[in-house]
Coordinates of C-alpha atoms and ligand atoms in Angstrom, one line a residue:
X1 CA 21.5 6.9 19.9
X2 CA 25.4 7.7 19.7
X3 CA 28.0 7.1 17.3
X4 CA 29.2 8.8 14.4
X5 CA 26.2 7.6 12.0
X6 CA 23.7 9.2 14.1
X7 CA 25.0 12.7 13.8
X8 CA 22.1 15.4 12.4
X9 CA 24.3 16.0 9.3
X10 CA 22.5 17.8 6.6
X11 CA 21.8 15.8 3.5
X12 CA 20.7 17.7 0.7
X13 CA 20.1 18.2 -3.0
X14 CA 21.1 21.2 -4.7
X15 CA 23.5 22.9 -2.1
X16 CA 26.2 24.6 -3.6
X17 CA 27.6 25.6 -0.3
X18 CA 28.1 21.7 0.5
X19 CA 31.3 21.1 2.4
X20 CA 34.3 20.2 0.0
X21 CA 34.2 16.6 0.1
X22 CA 37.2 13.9 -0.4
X23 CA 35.3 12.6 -3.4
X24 CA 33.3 13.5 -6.6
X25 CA 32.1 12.3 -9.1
X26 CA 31.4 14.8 -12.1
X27 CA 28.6 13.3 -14.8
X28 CA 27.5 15.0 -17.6
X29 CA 25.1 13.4 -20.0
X30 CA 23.0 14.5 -23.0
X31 CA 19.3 13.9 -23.0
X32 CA 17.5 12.3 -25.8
X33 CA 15.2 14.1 -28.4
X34 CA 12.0 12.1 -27.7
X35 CA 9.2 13.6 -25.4
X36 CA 9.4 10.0 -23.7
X37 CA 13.0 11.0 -23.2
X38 CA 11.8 14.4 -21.4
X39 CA 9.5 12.7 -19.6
X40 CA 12.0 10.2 -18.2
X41 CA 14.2 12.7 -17.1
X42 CA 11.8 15.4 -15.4
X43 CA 10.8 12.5 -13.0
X44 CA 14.3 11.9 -12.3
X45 CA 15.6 15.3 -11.5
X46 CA 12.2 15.7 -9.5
X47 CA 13.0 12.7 -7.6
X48 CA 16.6 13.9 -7.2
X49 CA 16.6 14.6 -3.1
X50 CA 15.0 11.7 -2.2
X51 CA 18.2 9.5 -3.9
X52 CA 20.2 11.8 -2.3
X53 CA 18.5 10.8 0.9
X54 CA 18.0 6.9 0.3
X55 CA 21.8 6.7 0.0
X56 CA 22.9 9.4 1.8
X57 CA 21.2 8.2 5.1
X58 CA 23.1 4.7 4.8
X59 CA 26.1 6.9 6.8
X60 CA 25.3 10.6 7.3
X61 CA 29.0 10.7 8.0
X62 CA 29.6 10.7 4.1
X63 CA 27.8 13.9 4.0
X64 CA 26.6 13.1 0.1
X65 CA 25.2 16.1 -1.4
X66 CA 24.4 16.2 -5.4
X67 CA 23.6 19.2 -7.4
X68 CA 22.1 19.2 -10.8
X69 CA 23.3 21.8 -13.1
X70 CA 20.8 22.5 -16.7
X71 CA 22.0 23.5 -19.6
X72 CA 20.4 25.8 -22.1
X73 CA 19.0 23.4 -24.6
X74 CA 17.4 21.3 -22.2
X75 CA 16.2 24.5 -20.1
X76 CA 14.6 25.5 -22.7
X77 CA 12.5 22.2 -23.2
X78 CA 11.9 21.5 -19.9
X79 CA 11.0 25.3 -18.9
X80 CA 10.5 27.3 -22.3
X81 CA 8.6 30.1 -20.5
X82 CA 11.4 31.5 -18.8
X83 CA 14.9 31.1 -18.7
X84 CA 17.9 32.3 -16.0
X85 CA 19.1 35.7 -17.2
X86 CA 23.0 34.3 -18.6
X87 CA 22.4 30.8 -19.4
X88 CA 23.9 30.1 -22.6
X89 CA 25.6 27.5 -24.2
X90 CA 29.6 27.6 -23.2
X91 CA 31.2 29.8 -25.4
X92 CA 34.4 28.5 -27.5
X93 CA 37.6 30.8 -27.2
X94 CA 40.2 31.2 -29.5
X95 CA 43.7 32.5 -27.7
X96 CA 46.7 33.1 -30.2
X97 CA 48.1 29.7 -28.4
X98 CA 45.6 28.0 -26.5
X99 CA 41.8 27.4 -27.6
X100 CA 38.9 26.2 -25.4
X101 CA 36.7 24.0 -26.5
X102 CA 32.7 23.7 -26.1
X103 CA 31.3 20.6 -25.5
X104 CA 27.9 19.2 -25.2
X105 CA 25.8 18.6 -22.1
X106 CA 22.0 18.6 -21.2
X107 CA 22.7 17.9 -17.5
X108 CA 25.7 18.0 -15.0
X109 CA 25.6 15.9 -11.5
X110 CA 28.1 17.2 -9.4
X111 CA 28.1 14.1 -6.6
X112 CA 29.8 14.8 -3.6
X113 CA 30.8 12.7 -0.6
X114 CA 33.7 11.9 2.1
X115 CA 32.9 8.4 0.5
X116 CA 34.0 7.3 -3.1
X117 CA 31.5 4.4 -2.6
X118 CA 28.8 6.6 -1.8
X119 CA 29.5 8.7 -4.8
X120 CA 29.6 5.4 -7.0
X121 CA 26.3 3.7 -5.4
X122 CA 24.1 7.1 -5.9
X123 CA 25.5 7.8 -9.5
X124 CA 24.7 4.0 -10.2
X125 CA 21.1 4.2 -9.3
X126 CA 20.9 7.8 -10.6
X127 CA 22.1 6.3 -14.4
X128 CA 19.4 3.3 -13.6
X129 CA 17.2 5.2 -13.2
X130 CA 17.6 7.9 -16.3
X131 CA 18.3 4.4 -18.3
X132 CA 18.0 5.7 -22.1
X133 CA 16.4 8.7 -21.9
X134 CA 20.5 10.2 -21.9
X135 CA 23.9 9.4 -22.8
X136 CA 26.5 9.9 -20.7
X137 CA 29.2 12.3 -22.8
X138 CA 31.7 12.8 -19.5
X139 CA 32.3 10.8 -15.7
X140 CA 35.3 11.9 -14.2
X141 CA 35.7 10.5 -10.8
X142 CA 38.0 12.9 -8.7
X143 CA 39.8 13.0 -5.6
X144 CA 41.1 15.1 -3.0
X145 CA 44.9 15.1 -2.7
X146 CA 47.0 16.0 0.3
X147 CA 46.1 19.1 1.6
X148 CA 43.7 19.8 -1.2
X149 CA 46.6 19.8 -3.9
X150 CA 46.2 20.1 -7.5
X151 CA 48.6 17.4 -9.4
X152 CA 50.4 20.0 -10.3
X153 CA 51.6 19.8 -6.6
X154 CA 49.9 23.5 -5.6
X155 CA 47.3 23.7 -3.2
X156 CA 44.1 24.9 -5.1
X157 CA 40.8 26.5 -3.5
X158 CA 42.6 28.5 -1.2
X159 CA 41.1 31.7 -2.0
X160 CA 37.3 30.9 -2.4
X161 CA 35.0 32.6 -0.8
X162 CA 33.9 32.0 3.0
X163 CA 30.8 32.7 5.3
X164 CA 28.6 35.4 3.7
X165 CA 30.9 36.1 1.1
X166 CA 30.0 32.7 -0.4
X167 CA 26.6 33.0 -1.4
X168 CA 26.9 36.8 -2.4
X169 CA 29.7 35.1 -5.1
X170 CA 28.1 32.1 -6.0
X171 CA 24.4 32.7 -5.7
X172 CA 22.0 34.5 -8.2
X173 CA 20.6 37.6 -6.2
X174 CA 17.8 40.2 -6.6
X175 CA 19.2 41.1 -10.1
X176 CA 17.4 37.9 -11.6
X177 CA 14.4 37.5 -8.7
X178 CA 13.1 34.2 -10.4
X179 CA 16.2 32.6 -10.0
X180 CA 17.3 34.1 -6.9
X181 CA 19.6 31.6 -5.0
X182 CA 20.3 29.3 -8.0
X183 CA 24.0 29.1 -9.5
X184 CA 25.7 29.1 -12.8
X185 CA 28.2 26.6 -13.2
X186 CA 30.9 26.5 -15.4
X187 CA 32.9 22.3 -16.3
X188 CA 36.0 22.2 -17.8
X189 CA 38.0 18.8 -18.4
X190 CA 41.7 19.4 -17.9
X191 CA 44.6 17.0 -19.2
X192 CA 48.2 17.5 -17.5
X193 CA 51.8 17.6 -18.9
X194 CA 53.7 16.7 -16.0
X195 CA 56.5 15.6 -17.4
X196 CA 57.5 19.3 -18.9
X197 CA 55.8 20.2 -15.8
X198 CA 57.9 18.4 -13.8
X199 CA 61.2 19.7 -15.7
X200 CA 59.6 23.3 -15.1
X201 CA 61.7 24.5 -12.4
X202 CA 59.9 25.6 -8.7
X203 CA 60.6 29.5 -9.2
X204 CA 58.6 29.4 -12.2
X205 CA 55.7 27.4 -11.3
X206 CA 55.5 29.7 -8.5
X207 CA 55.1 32.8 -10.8
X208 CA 52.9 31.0 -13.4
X209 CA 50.7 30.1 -10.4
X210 CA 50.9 32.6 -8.1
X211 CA 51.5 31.6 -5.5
X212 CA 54.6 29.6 -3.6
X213 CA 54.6 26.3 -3.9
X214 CA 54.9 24.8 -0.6
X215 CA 53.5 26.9 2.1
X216 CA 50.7 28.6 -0.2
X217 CA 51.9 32.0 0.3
X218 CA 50.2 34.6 -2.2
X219 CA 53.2 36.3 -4.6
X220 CA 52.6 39.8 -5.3
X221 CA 53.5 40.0 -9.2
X222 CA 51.7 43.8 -9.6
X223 CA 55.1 44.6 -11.2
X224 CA 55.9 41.1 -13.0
X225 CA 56.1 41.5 -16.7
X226 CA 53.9 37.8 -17.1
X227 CA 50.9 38.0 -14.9
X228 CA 50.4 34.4 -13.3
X229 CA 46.9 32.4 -12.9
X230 CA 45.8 34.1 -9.7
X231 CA 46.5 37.6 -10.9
X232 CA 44.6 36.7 -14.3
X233 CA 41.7 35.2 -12.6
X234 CA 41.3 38.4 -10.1
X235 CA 37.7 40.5 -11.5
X236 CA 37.3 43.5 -10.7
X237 CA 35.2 46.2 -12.2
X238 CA 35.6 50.1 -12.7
X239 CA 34.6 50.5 -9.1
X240 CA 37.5 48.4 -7.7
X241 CA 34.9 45.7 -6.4
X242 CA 36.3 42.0 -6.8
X243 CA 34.2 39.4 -8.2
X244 CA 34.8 35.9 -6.8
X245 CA 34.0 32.6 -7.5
X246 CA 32.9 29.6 -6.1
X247 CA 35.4 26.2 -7.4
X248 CA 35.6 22.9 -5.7
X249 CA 38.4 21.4 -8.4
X250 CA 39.4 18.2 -8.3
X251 CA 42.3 16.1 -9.2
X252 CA 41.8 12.8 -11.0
X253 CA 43.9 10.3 -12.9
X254 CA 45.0 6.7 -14.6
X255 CA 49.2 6.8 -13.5
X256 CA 48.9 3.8 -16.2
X257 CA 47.7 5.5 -19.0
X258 CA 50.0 8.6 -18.3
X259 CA 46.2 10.1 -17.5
X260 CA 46.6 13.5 -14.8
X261 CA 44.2 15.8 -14.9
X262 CA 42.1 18.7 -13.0
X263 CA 38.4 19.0 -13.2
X264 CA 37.3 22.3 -13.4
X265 CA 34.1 23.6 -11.6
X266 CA 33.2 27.2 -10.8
X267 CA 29.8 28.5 -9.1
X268 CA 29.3 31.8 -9.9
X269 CA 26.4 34.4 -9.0
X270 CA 27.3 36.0 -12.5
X271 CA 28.3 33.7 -16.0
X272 CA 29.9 37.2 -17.1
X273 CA 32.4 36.6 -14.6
X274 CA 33.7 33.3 -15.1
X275 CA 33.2 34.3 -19.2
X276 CA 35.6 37.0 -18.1
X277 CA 38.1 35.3 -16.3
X278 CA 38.4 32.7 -19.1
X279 CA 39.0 35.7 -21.2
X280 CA 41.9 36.6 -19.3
X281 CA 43.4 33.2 -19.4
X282 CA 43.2 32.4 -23.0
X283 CA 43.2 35.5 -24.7
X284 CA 45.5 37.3 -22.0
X285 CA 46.0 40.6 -20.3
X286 CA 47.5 42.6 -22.0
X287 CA 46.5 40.7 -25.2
X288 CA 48.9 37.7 -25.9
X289 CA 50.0 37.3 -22.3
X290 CA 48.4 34.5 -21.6
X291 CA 48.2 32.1 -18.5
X292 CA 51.0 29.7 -19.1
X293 CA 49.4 27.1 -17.0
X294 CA 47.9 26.5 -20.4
X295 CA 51.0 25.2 -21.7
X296 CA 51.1 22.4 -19.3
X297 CA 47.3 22.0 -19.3
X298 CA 44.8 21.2 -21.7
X299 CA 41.0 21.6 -21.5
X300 CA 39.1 18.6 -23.5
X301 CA 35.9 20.0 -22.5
X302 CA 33.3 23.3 -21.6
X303 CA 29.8 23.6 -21.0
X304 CA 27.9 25.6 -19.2
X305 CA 24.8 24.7 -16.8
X306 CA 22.4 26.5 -14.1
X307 CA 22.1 24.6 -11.0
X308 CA 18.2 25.7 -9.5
X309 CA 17.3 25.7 -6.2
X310 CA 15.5 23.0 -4.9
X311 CA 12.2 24.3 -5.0
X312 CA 13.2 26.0 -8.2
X313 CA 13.8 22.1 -9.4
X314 CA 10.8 21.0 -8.5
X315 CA 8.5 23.8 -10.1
X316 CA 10.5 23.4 -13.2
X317 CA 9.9 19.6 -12.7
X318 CA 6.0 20.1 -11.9
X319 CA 5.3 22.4 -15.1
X320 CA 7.4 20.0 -17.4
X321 CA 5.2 17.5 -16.7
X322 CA 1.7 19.5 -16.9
Ligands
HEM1 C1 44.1 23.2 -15.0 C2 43.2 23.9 -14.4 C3 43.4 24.7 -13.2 C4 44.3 24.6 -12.1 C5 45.2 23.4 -11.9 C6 44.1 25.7 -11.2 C7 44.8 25.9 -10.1 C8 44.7 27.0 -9.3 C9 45.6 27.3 -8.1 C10 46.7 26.4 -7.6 C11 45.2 28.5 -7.6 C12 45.8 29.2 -6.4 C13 45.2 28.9 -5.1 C14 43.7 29.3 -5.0 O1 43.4 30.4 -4.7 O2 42.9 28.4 -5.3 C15 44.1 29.0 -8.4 C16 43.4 30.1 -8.2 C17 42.3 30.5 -8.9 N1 41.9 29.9 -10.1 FE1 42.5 28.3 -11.0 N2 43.1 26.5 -11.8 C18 42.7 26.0 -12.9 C19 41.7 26.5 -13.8 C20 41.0 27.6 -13.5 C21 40.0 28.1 -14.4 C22 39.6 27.5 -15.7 C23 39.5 29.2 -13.7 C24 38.4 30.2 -14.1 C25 37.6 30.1 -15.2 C26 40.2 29.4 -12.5 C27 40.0 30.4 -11.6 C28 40.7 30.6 -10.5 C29 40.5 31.7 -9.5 C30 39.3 32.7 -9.5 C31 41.5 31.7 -8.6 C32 41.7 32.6 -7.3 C33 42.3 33.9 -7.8 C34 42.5 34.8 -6.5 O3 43.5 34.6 -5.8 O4 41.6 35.6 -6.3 N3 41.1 28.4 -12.4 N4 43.9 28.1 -9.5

């Protein structure tokens, strides 16, 4: 067999490391309080990689991968003997300008594919099938833009981890054996000003970013009296070791409604770092210096999820429904 449709392409539940796609669709819904409800859903999730393989096989070349992120209410339910080390809910902050907000979330579908249809067909059986055991609180469909452009015009991912680095950043290690290789994951809903945006002139997008604007080049601002977004969002700890994290953004939009946003995603091996790094932004560093992409950007929502492994899944799955 030859063609494109036949190549061995890895179709998968639950992997973070899936290639950044040119579609997603992010899905968060609440689940309902009755046991029926539970019920519903455990089967679902449990049944998760075969949809991922009944649509995913209709063109291998659309590489769809979905992972399912739980948050700590439903963990709780679903798994009340043990719990991921970090999970909790997404905690609110308070910055002397900006705030952001936490919002519910029993479950997050992060759908990917190189096909918006493929991301649409499986998130349209998936939402069959969960029928009204949950309520869908957030669906962003995003897209990729240029050369992986936020609409802020910058290009955004550029300094995620790679290779081996990637699962030491993104992936829960020895530290917390029982959830070794699972992921926290961290959603927030962002809403553009472009027009002040737009009237913002290049020079200072550049420093509020980070970065320059066309060719991506990194802007050393150790001496800056503002630090920008990448300098705020760099961890490191008493040792001098950086802490990174895994984000797969994505633009998404109505131009008719005046609608221009970024959905946030980060994977990270640690909560305390993302936690940290939202710290920085909001609160600032030093105190008050805050990251004035804030003032162009607004974050409508926060929660907080763990994405399992598979077989993690399934033996949370299995012991829900004992
Ligand atoms: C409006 C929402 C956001 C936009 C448009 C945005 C955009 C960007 C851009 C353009 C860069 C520089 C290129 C790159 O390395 O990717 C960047 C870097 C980064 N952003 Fe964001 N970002 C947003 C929100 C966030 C949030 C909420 C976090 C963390 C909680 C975050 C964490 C980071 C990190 C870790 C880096 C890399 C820093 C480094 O160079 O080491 N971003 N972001």
């Amino acid at each position: 067999m030859s063609g494109k449709n036949w190549d061995r392409v890895p179709i998968d539940a639950q992997s973070v490391d899936a290639p950044l796609s040119t579609a997603a669709v992010f899905l968060v819904v609440t689940v309902a309080r009755e046991p029926a409800a539970l019920a519903k859903v455990a089967s679902v999730l449990g049944d998760l990689d075969d949809l991922v393989k009944t649509v995913g096989f209709r063109d291998l070349a659309g590489r769809l991968s979905c992972i399912a992120g739980i948050g700590r209410d439903l963990w709780d339910r679903l798994h009340p003997d043990s719990r991921p080390g970090e999970l909790k809910p997404f905690a609110p902050i308070k910055g002397s300008v900006h705030a952001a907000p936490s919002t519910p979330g029993d479950l997050l579908f992060h759908i990917r594919s190189e096909r918006p249809d493929m991301c649409f067909e499986f998130e349209r059986i998936l939402l069959d099938n969960l029928g009204a055991a949950v309520t869908v609180v957030d669906e962003v469909s995003g897209f990729r833009y240029f050369d992986a452009r936020d609409l802020l015009g910058f290009v955004d991912g550029t300094a995620n981890p790679t290779a081996l680095d990637l699962p030491a950043s993104a992936l829960v290690g020895d530290e917390d054996a029982d959830f070794a290789g699972g992921s926290y994951v961290v959603v927030q809903k962002y809403l553009h000003d472009l027009d002040a945006w737009g009237k913002t002139p290049t020079h200072l997008q550049e420093e509020i970013i980070g970065r320059t604007k066309i060719d991506n080049i990194e802007i050393d601002d150790d001496d800056a009296p503002r630090k920008s977004h990448k300098s705020l969002n760099t961890i490191t700890d008493g040792d001098g070791n950086e802490y990174d994290i895994l984000r797969d953004n994505m633009p998404f939009g109505r131009p008719g409604q005046k609608e221009f946003g970024t959905y946030f995603i980060g994977y990270s091996r640690y909560l305390w770092v993302i936690e940290k790094m939202l710290q920085r932004m909001y609160i600032g560093d030093p105190p008050g210096a805050y990251d004035r992409l804030l003032d162009f950007s607004t974050p409508h929502t926060g929660t907080t999820f763990f994405a399992p492994t598979r077989p993690m899944l399934h033996a949370i799955v299995e012991a829900a429904q004992k």
